[in-house]
Amino acid sequence: MALSNVLESPASGFNFDNAARNAAFEGLFEEGHPPKPMKTGTTIAGVVFKDGVVLGADTRATSSEVVADKMCAKIHYISPNIYCCGAGTAADTEKTTDLLSSNLTVFSLNSGRNPRVVMAVNILQDMLYRYHGQIGANLILGGVDCTGNHLYTVGPYGSVTKVPYLAMGSGDLAALGILEDGFKHDLELEKAKELVRDSIHAGIMSDLGSGNNIDICVITKQGVDYIRPFQESEYKDTRKPKYKYRPGTTPVLTKKVVPLKLEVVEETQQRMDTV
Amino acid sequence: MNSRGLRSQLKDSVPVAGLCPQGAYGVQDSLRSGFTSVKNELLPSHPLELSEKNFALNQDKMNFSTLRNIQGLHAPLKLQMEYRAARQIQRLPFLQSSNLALDTLRGSDDTIGFEDILSDPAQSEMMGEPHMMVEYKLGLL
């Protein structure tokens, strides 16, 4: 149906039509708190070691005070040599890293090379600065390219820092303590994995927003080892997602068969011509 | 009427809703945009609304002025001539144009952003009245 008050095609991209309505809604909720989006109150960490980069993350996603997802994947694929951990609003980190991955894939198809980590960082920085922090994504980017092993962090307002070890998220203070204590330059692979595991574990123990399992992703020149889960939490949940019972679970007490009496009303025969 | 001359009157910049009334002579057009409300007209309700509406335009302006400072007047002039030519290859206002030449010039045929995923105008829920949209575009409304 054609509306006569629509004078131009709607612009693509973000639509701010509901912003005024949402502002009016603020006062209507109890205690003045509108429902919060799903956040990955998180512990994520990254360490540069001798042959590459190790990234680690917990797997809990929270929505206000409820655990929304116990096996959330926080280490996102960007390109074959770059992976990214995301903290902050879950949808924002997902979509931003997806867009980044698509852009880098187009680039590598055009140029025939694997993208460099600085390129991913610059694209992210431009994208996030444009939205002035409204996109709540705190990201740790780690990757190996022709210039070496790199670990960067990008904040929601577009700030970028290049560091040898890093933790982000609500559990970052606990994780950073372990990292500060145990980090040395040019660690071996097993030591680096242990260090990241310990720091995420500290974050899980000390922070309510982090929990459940630990995922580890090791990126080297030879390839990527995405270990999910690296360590499972001792507090397992025995509830099943699906309840399907075997046939025979319920015992049969009595059985009564009543045949239906059918009358033959009409009978016709149709010859088929089979050649 | 000279249709070639009319085409060049196609609007370049995006009017910002709510900041100035959209009727003739700057008076609120009650029939089309509803009753006036002071709060609506003071400020856009979202901090990003203004900057997002004019983002492409501002980027282009910034790039052209940088180019002018580095390479002189002729470089942006020539590029803008090509942009104007490419911008005229469009369908009528109520149909979606692919803007292929414009995208190639801008370099946005190689990149994906939020404007390619969210709120695709080809799949919008509201359809406009074709005659009114053409009249609005030509400035006759």
Tab-separated table of C-alpha atoms in Angstrom:
chain	number	residue	atom	x	y	z
A	1	MET	CA	0.000	0.000	0.000
A	2	ALA	CA	1.455	3.328	-0.992
A	3	LEU	CA	1.663	5.967	1.712
A	4	SER	CA	1.510	9.601	0.702
A	5	ASN	CA	3.581	10.893	3.573
A	6	VAL	CA	6.641	8.904	2.514
A	7	LEU	CA	8.470	11.357	0.292
A	8	GLU	CA	11.851	9.646	0.007
A	9	SER	CA	13.071	6.073	0.118
A	10	PRO	CA	14.276	5.248	3.625
A	11	ALA	CA	18.018	5.563	4.040
A	12	SER	CA	19.975	2.366	4.553
A	13	GLY	CA	21.986	1.791	7.706
A	14	PHE	CA	20.905	2.613	11.227
A	15	ASN	CA	17.362	3.817	11.719
A	16	PHE	CA	16.816	6.320	14.543
A	17	ASP	CA	13.030	6.569	14.284
A	18	ASN	CA	12.443	4.879	17.606
A	19	ALA	CA	14.954	6.924	19.597
A	20	ALA	CA	12.357	9.488	20.706
A	21	ARG	CA	9.945	6.718	21.711
A	22	ASN	CA	12.653	4.906	23.687
A	23	ALA	CA	13.595	8.085	25.509
A	24	ALA	CA	9.955	8.488	26.493
A	25	PHE	CA	9.887	4.874	27.740
A	26	GLU	CA	12.754	5.421	30.179
A	27	GLY	CA	10.448	6.754	32.850
A	28	LEU	CA	7.853	3.987	32.506
A	29	PHE	CA	9.858	0.988	33.725
A	30	GLU	CA	9.923	0.067	37.417
A	31	GLU	CA	12.835	1.712	39.233
A	32	GLY	CA	13.607	3.526	36.015
A	33	HIS	CA	15.749	0.689	34.625
A	34	PRO	CA	14.996	-0.348	31.048
A	35	PRO	CA	15.883	-3.963	30.177
A	36	LYS	CA	19.571	-4.374	29.444
A	37	PRO	CA	20.882	-6.048	26.273
A	38	MET	CA	22.849	-9.258	26.530
A	39	LYS	CA	26.402	-8.478	27.514
A	40	THR	CA	29.398	-10.717	27.629
A	41	GLY	CA	30.545	-9.619	31.094
A	42	THR	CA	33.730	-11.362	30.423
A	43	THR	CA	37.297	-12.212	30.966
A	44	ILE	CA	39.353	-12.273	27.796
A	45	ALA	CA	43.138	-12.333	27.612
A	46	GLY	CA	45.890	-12.508	25.039
A	47	VAL	CA	49.642	-13.162	25.167
A	48	VAL	CA	52.339	-12.890	22.507
A	49	PHE	CA	54.771	-15.807	22.780
A	50	LYS	CA	57.790	-16.951	20.828
A	51	ASP	CA	56.049	-18.435	17.782
A	52	GLY	CA	52.749	-16.558	17.747
A	53	VAL	CA	49.807	-15.385	19.815
A	54	VAL	CA	47.607	-17.161	22.375
A	55	LEU	CA	44.082	-15.833	22.981
A	56	GLY	CA	41.833	-17.014	25.790
A	57	ALA	CA	38.260	-16.356	26.850
A	58	ASP	CA	35.601	-17.630	29.240
A	59	THR	CA	32.216	-18.743	27.907
A	60	ARG	CA	29.540	-16.998	29.944
A	61	ALA	CA	27.109	-14.428	28.515
A	62	THR	CA	24.921	-12.527	30.970
A	63	SER	CA	21.744	-10.533	30.576
A	64	SER	CA	21.389	-8.342	33.681
A	65	GLU	CA	21.680	-10.899	36.508
A	66	VAL	CA	20.854	-14.043	34.529
A	67	VAL	CA	23.337	-16.250	32.687
A	68	ALA	CA	22.026	-16.129	29.148
A	69	ASP	CA	24.499	-18.480	27.484
A	70	LYS	CA	26.813	-21.001	29.144
A	71	MET	CA	28.760	-21.961	26.030
A	72	CYS	CA	29.145	-18.635	24.309
A	73	ALA	CA	31.911	-18.417	21.698
A	74	LYS	CA	33.829	-15.228	22.354
A	75	ILE	CA	36.810	-15.857	20.103
A	76	HIS	CA	35.699	-14.821	16.627
A	77	TYR	CA	37.282	-15.690	13.310
A	78	ILE	CA	38.505	-12.697	11.345
A	79	SER	CA	40.808	-14.262	8.768
A	80	PRO	CA	42.917	-17.442	8.629
A	81	ASN	CA	45.702	-15.694	10.503
A	82	ILE	CA	43.764	-13.288	12.734
A	83	TYR	CA	41.319	-14.037	15.555
A	84	CYS	CA	39.506	-11.604	17.811
A	85	CYS	CA	38.123	-11.863	21.350
A	86	GLY	CA	35.159	-9.655	22.109
A	87	ALA	CA	33.854	-8.191	25.369
A	88	GLY	CA	30.905	-5.861	25.801
A	89	THR	CA	27.469	-6.059	24.213
A	90	ALA	CA	27.274	-9.512	22.607
A	91	ALA	CA	25.431	-8.459	19.439
A	92	ASP	CA	27.796	-5.551	18.846
A	93	THR	CA	30.938	-7.664	19.066
A	94	GLU	CA	29.421	-10.355	16.811
A	95	LYS	CA	28.284	-8.008	14.086
A	96	THR	CA	31.395	-5.833	14.134
A	97	THR	CA	33.718	-8.807	13.858
A	98	ASP	CA	31.558	-10.300	11.102
A	99	LEU	CA	31.754	-7.080	9.099
A	100	LEU	CA	35.484	-6.901	9.650
A	101	SER	CA	35.904	-10.488	8.526
A	102	SER	CA	33.863	-9.854	5.360
A	103	ASN	CA	35.855	-6.763	4.488
A	104	LEU	CA	39.154	-8.570	4.962
A	105	THR	CA	37.954	-11.553	2.899
A	106	VAL	CA	37.093	-9.233	-0.003
A	107	PHE	CA	40.490	-7.610	0.370
A	108	SER	CA	42.354	-10.922	0.311
A	109	LEU	CA	40.349	-12.080	-2.718
A	110	ASN	CA	41.258	-8.855	-4.501
A	111	SER	CA	44.929	-8.841	-3.601
A	112	GLY	CA	45.695	-12.549	-3.146
A	113	ARG	CA	47.355	-12.052	0.255
A	114	ASN	CA	46.517	-12.715	3.860
A	115	PRO	CA	45.587	-9.450	5.562
A	116	ARG	CA	47.893	-7.859	8.100
A	117	VAL	CA	46.767	-7.295	11.661
A	118	VAL	CA	47.241	-3.516	11.362
A	119	MET	CA	44.719	-3.490	8.550
A	120	ALA	CA	42.092	-5.188	10.706
A	121	VAL	CA	42.852	-2.762	13.531
A	122	ASN	CA	42.533	0.288	11.299
A	123	ILE	CA	39.233	-0.835	9.809
A	124	LEU	CA	37.859	-1.507	13.295
A	125	GLN	CA	39.097	1.802	14.608
A	126	ASP	CA	37.420	3.755	11.783
A	127	MET	CA	34.186	1.831	12.175
A	128	LEU	CA	33.988	2.275	15.946
A	129	TYR	CA	35.029	5.915	15.987
A	130	ARG	CA	32.311	6.757	13.502
A	131	TYR	CA	29.674	5.644	16.028
A	132	HIS	CA	31.224	7.461	18.989
A	133	GLY	CA	31.090	4.592	21.442
A	134	GLN	CA	27.439	3.695	20.867
A	135	ILE	CA	28.609	0.318	19.615
A	136	GLY	CA	29.781	-1.319	22.847
A	137	ALA	CA	32.589	-3.551	21.624
A	138	ASN	CA	35.877	-4.034	23.498
A	139	LEU	CA	38.023	-6.212	21.285
A	140	ILE	CA	41.369	-7.962	21.565
A	141	LEU	CA	42.822	-8.717	18.142
A	142	GLY	CA	45.657	-11.174	17.791
A	143	GLY	CA	47.318	-12.491	14.698
A	144	VAL	CA	50.427	-13.573	12.871
A	145	ASP	CA	51.385	-11.994	9.567
A	146	CYS	CA	54.477	-11.380	7.485
A	147	THR	CA	55.695	-8.684	9.866
A	148	GLY	CA	55.500	-10.765	13.035
A	149	ASN	CA	53.166	-11.631	15.912
A	150	HIS	CA	50.849	-8.849	17.033
A	151	LEU	CA	48.338	-8.241	19.794
A	152	TYR	CA	46.141	-5.140	19.735
A	153	THR	CA	43.196	-3.892	21.741
A	154	VAL	CA	40.439	-1.688	20.321
A	155	GLY	CA	38.080	0.171	22.670
A	156	PRO	CA	34.463	1.127	21.946
A	157	TYR	CA	35.393	4.743	21.179
A	158	GLY	CA	38.052	3.720	18.701
A	159	SER	CA	41.200	3.753	20.873
A	160	VAL	CA	43.940	1.339	19.865
A	161	THR	CA	46.863	0.007	21.925
A	162	LYS	CA	49.562	-2.444	20.870
A	163	VAL	CA	50.751	-4.618	23.756
A	164	PRO	CA	52.584	-7.906	24.403
A	165	TYR	CA	49.940	-9.171	26.883
A	166	LEU	CA	46.455	-8.007	27.680
A	167	ALA	CA	43.191	-8.704	29.484
A	168	MET	CA	39.797	-7.071	28.938
A	169	GLY	CA	36.265	-7.386	30.217
A	170	SER	CA	34.742	-7.235	33.680
A	171	GLY	CA	37.249	-9.774	34.997
A	172	ASP	CA	40.277	-8.032	33.567
A	173	LEU	CA	41.738	-6.829	36.860
A	174	ALA	CA	42.045	-10.352	38.222
A	175	ALA	CA	43.376	-11.699	34.934
A	176	LEU	CA	45.855	-8.843	34.535
A	177	GLY	CA	47.329	-9.603	37.950
A	178	ILE	CA	48.214	-13.140	36.870
A	179	LEU	CA	49.554	-11.911	33.540
A	180	GLU	CA	51.726	-9.227	35.103
A	181	ASP	CA	53.192	-11.773	37.461
A	182	GLY	CA	53.876	-14.543	34.970
A	183	PHE	CA	54.636	-12.845	31.667
A	184	LYS	CA	58.105	-12.994	30.112
A	185	HIS	CA	59.120	-12.231	26.548
A	186	ASP	CA	59.478	-15.229	24.183
A	187	LEU	CA	57.573	-17.767	26.258
A	188	GLU	CA	57.248	-21.362	25.045
A	189	LEU	CA	53.892	-22.591	23.734
A	190	GLU	CA	52.900	-24.723	26.734
A	191	LYS	CA	53.945	-22.051	29.226
A	192	ALA	CA	51.979	-19.423	27.294
A	193	LYS	CA	48.847	-21.609	27.231
A	194	GLU	CA	49.185	-22.239	30.975
A	195	LEU	CA	49.587	-18.529	31.655
A	196	VAL	CA	46.469	-17.600	29.682
A	197	ARG	CA	44.513	-20.438	31.295
A	198	ASP	CA	45.516	-19.265	34.764
A	199	SER	CA	44.581	-15.670	34.047
A	200	ILE	CA	41.141	-16.577	32.676
A	201	HIS	CA	40.659	-18.877	35.659
A	202	ALA	CA	41.433	-15.999	38.008
A	203	GLY	CA	38.882	-13.889	36.183
A	204	ILE	CA	36.253	-16.637	36.453
A	205	MET	CA	36.861	-17.072	40.173
A	206	SER	CA	36.792	-13.386	41.048
A	207	ASP	CA	34.134	-11.979	38.731
A	208	LEU	CA	30.424	-12.744	38.597
A	209	GLY	CA	30.152	-11.930	34.924
A	210	SER	CA	32.654	-14.601	33.846
A	211	GLY	CA	32.334	-18.312	34.266
A	212	ASN	CA	31.866	-21.791	32.869
A	213	ASN	CA	34.467	-23.092	30.438
A	214	ILE	CA	37.717	-21.662	29.096
A	215	ASP	CA	38.436	-21.447	25.350
A	216	ILE	CA	41.970	-21.088	24.014
A	217	CYS	CA	43.072	-20.148	20.515
A	218	VAL	CA	46.707	-20.527	19.462
A	219	ILE	CA	47.758	-18.695	16.285
A	220	THR	CA	51.121	-19.476	14.735
A	221	LYS	CA	52.692	-19.172	11.300
A	222	GLN	CA	51.819	-22.817	10.652
A	223	GLY	CA	48.157	-22.374	11.452
A	224	VAL	CA	45.495	-21.967	14.085
A	225	ASP	CA	44.595	-24.310	16.936
A	226	TYR	CA	41.179	-23.369	18.332
A	227	ILE	CA	40.675	-25.484	21.448
A	228	ARG	CA	37.091	-25.211	22.604
A	229	PRO	CA	36.762	-26.001	25.468
A	230	PHE	CA	40.304	-26.015	26.791
A	231	GLN	CA	39.105	-26.529	30.296
A	232	GLU	CA	35.615	-27.387	31.398
A	233	SER	CA	34.214	-26.088	34.656
A	234	GLU	CA	33.730	-28.601	37.490
A	235	TYR	CA	30.182	-27.416	38.028
A	236	LYS	CA	28.499	-29.330	35.285
A	237	ASP	CA	24.862	-28.859	34.466
A	238	THR	CA	23.074	-32.213	34.157
A	239	ARG	CA	19.908	-30.763	32.664
A	240	LYS	CA	19.423	-31.823	29.082
A	241	PRO	CA	18.462	-29.356	26.331
A	242	LYS	CA	16.092	-31.898	24.789
A	243	TYR	CA	13.905	-34.394	26.576
A	244	LYS	CA	13.510	-37.427	24.372
A	245	TYR	CA	12.522	-40.695	25.992
A	246	ARG	CA	13.304	-44.174	24.647
A	247	PRO	CA	10.288	-46.087	23.381
A	248	GLY	CA	9.409	-48.428	26.269
A	249	THR	CA	10.220	-45.963	29.057
A	250	THR	CA	6.582	-45.800	30.040
A	251	PRO	CA	5.296	-49.322	30.982
A	252	VAL	CA	2.195	-50.517	29.141
A	253	LEU	CA	-0.522	-51.674	31.577
A	254	THR	CA	-3.383	-52.825	29.296
A	255	LYS	CA	-3.908	-53.040	25.586
A	256	LYS	CA	-7.262	-53.114	23.770
A	257	VAL	CA	-7.550	-53.408	19.984
A	258	VAL	CA	-10.872	-52.404	18.358
A	259	PRO	CA	-10.998	-53.077	14.594
A	260	LEU	CA	-12.955	-50.511	12.623
A	261	LYS	CA	-15.903	-51.983	10.757
A	262	LEU	CA	-15.756	-50.675	7.207
A	263	GLU	CA	-18.376	-51.366	4.554
A	264	VAL	CA	-17.405	-51.728	0.949
A	265	VAL	CA	-19.612	-49.172	-0.806
A	266	GLU	CA	-18.226	-49.163	-4.331
A	267	GLU	CA	-15.529	-51.056	-6.136
A	268	THR	CA	-14.056	-49.973	-9.465
A	269	GLN	CA	-11.198	-51.287	-11.500
A	270	GLN	CA	-9.050	-49.141	-13.696
A	271	ARG	CA	-6.805	-50.762	-16.227
A	272	MET	CA	-3.344	-49.314	-16.515
A	273	ASP	CA	-1.614	-49.377	-19.861
A	274	THR	CA	1.873	-50.581	-19.158
A	275	VAL	CA	3.974	-50.584	-22.264
B	1	MET	CA	9.753	21.616	-19.979
B	2	ASN	CA	13.386	20.923	-20.488
B	3	SER	CA	13.835	17.588	-18.743
B	4	ARG	CA	17.626	17.868	-18.779
B	5	GLY	CA	17.493	21.020	-16.750
B	6	LEU	CA	15.105	19.463	-14.236
B	7	ARG	CA	17.429	16.535	-13.600
B	8	SER	CA	20.175	18.801	-12.484
B	9	GLN	CA	17.898	20.208	-9.824
B	10	LEU	CA	17.891	16.875	-8.001
B	11	LYS	CA	18.603	17.460	-4.358
B	12	ASP	CA	22.141	16.840	-3.157
B	13	SER	CA	21.994	17.135	0.565
B	14	VAL	CA	19.714	15.333	2.989
B	15	PRO	CA	17.271	17.524	4.909
B	16	VAL	CA	17.342	16.882	8.627
B	17	ALA	CA	13.933	16.019	10.008
B	18	GLY	CA	12.733	17.958	13.013
B	19	LEU	CA	15.225	20.769	12.866
B	20	CYS	CA	13.247	22.962	10.511
B	21	PRO	CA	9.612	22.558	9.527
B	22	GLN	CA	9.202	21.044	6.152
B	23	GLY	CA	6.343	23.059	4.704
B	24	ALA	CA	6.466	26.005	2.362
B	25	TYR	CA	7.985	29.245	3.754
B	26	GLY	CA	9.290	27.350	6.787
B	27	VAL	CA	5.838	26.954	8.331
B	28	GLN	CA	4.883	23.549	9.744
B	29	ASP	CA	3.001	21.512	7.207
B	30	SER	CA	0.283	20.027	9.440
B	31	LEU	CA	-1.247	17.920	6.704
B	32	ARG	CA	1.921	16.020	5.942
B	33	SER	CA	4.060	16.073	9.039
B	34	GLY	CA	1.480	16.243	11.809
B	35	PHE	CA	1.153	18.743	14.625
B	36	THR	CA	4.112	20.762	15.887
B	37	SER	CA	5.861	19.772	19.061
B	38	VAL	CA	8.589	21.959	20.501
B	39	LYS	CA	10.567	19.037	21.911
B	40	ASN	CA	10.666	17.280	18.544
B	41	GLU	CA	12.039	20.288	16.807
B	42	LEU	CA	14.729	21.302	19.271
B	43	LEU	CA	17.211	18.485	18.822
B	44	PRO	CA	17.402	15.098	17.152
B	45	SER	CA	16.712	12.519	19.837
B	46	HIS	CA	19.752	10.363	19.229
B	47	PRO	CA	23.320	11.693	19.455
B	48	LEU	CA	24.284	9.886	16.269
B	49	GLU	CA	21.318	10.919	14.139
B	50	LEU	CA	22.791	14.073	12.645
B	51	SER	CA	26.256	12.726	12.079
B	52	GLU	CA	24.966	9.558	10.444
B	53	LYS	CA	22.582	11.341	8.078
B	54	ASN	CA	25.338	13.414	6.549
B	55	PHE	CA	28.200	10.983	6.989
B	56	ALA	CA	28.831	10.177	3.311
B	57	LEU	CA	28.592	13.834	2.353
B	58	ASN	CA	30.980	14.945	5.079
B	59	GLN	CA	33.482	12.245	4.165
B	60	ASP	CA	33.440	13.356	0.550
B	61	LYS	CA	33.846	17.009	1.494
B	62	MET	CA	36.770	16.199	3.758
B	63	ASN	CA	38.476	14.066	1.139
B	64	PHE	CA	38.026	16.672	-1.540
B	65	SER	CA	39.363	19.496	0.582
B	66	THR	CA	42.417	17.407	1.555
B	67	LEU	CA	42.963	16.600	-2.116
B	68	ARG	CA	42.672	20.265	-2.989
B	69	ASN	CA	45.262	21.200	-0.385
B	70	ILE	CA	47.701	18.565	-1.593
B	71	GLN	CA	47.283	18.519	-5.333
B	72	GLY	CA	45.659	21.819	-6.228
B	73	LEU	CA	42.222	22.790	-7.442
B	74	HIS	CA	42.001	20.716	-10.582
B	75	ALA	CA	42.168	17.289	-8.933
B	76	PRO	CA	38.984	17.538	-6.855
B	77	LEU	CA	37.293	19.463	-9.632
B	78	LYS	CA	37.808	16.677	-12.114
B	79	LEU	CA	36.747	14.029	-9.620
B	80	GLN	CA	33.616	15.938	-8.712
B	81	MET	CA	32.724	16.202	-12.371
B	82	GLU	CA	32.888	12.409	-12.571
B	83	TYR	CA	30.802	12.084	-9.408
B	84	ARG	CA	28.116	14.371	-10.820
B	85	ALA	CA	27.992	12.379	-14.017
B	86	ALA	CA	27.762	9.088	-12.119
B	87	ARG	CA	25.121	10.419	-9.745
B	88	GLN	CA	22.792	11.166	-12.628
B	89	ILE	CA	22.614	7.533	-13.693
B	90	GLN	CA	19.609	6.766	-11.557
B	91	ARG	CA	16.182	5.322	-11.798
B	92	LEU	CA	13.126	7.337	-10.806
B	93	PRO	CA	12.989	8.201	-7.101
B	94	PHE	CA	10.621	5.477	-5.979
B	95	LEU	CA	12.669	2.675	-7.550
B	96	GLN	CA	15.935	1.394	-6.165
B	97	SER	CA	18.975	2.287	-8.275
B	98	SER	CA	22.081	0.150	-8.078
B	99	ASN	CA	24.458	3.182	-8.089
B	100	LEU	CA	27.131	0.954	-9.596
B	101	ALA	CA	29.182	3.748	-11.171
B	102	LEU	CA	28.985	5.865	-8.017
B	103	ASP	CA	30.061	2.929	-5.844
B	104	THR	CA	33.008	2.173	-8.094
B	105	LEU	CA	34.167	5.787	-7.987
B	106	ARG	CA	33.835	5.958	-4.214
B	107	GLY	CA	35.492	2.591	-3.699
B	108	SER	CA	32.549	1.309	-1.687
B	109	ASP	CA	31.996	-1.644	-4.025
B	110	ASP	CA	34.853	-3.392	-2.175
B	111	THR	CA	33.694	-2.741	1.357
B	112	ILE	CA	30.772	-3.858	3.519
B	113	GLY	CA	29.386	-1.624	6.226
B	114	PHE	CA	26.235	-1.326	8.311
B	115	GLU	CA	24.506	0.504	5.479
B	116	ASP	CA	24.654	-2.655	3.364
B	117	ILE	CA	23.140	-4.918	5.982
B	118	LEU	CA	20.659	-2.900	7.994
B	119	SER	CA	17.496	-1.317	6.681
B	120	ASP	CA	17.876	-2.322	3.030
B	121	PRO	CA	15.695	0.172	1.108
B	122	ALA	CA	14.781	-2.525	-1.402
B	123	GLN	CA	12.999	-4.334	1.434
B	124	SER	CA	11.443	-1.450	3.313
B	125	GLU	CA	8.003	-1.948	4.832
B	126	MET	CA	6.597	1.335	3.603
B	127	MET	CA	6.048	2.232	-0.011
B	128	GLY	CA	5.712	5.787	-1.167
B	129	GLU	CA	3.287	7.169	-3.673
B	130	PRO	CA	5.293	7.364	-6.953
B	131	HIS	CA	3.895	10.664	-8.245
B	132	MET	CA	4.481	12.464	-4.958
B	133	MET	CA	8.003	11.114	-4.649
B	134	VAL	CA	8.947	12.335	-8.101
B	135	GLU	CA	7.413	15.737	-7.388
B	136	TYR	CA	9.287	15.996	-4.099
B	137	LYS	CA	12.564	15.087	-5.747
B	138	LEU	CA	12.111	17.747	-8.401
B	139	GLY	CA	11.186	20.327	-5.829
B	140	LEU	CA	7.697	20.874	-7.199
B	141	LEU	CA	5.880	19.664	-4.104
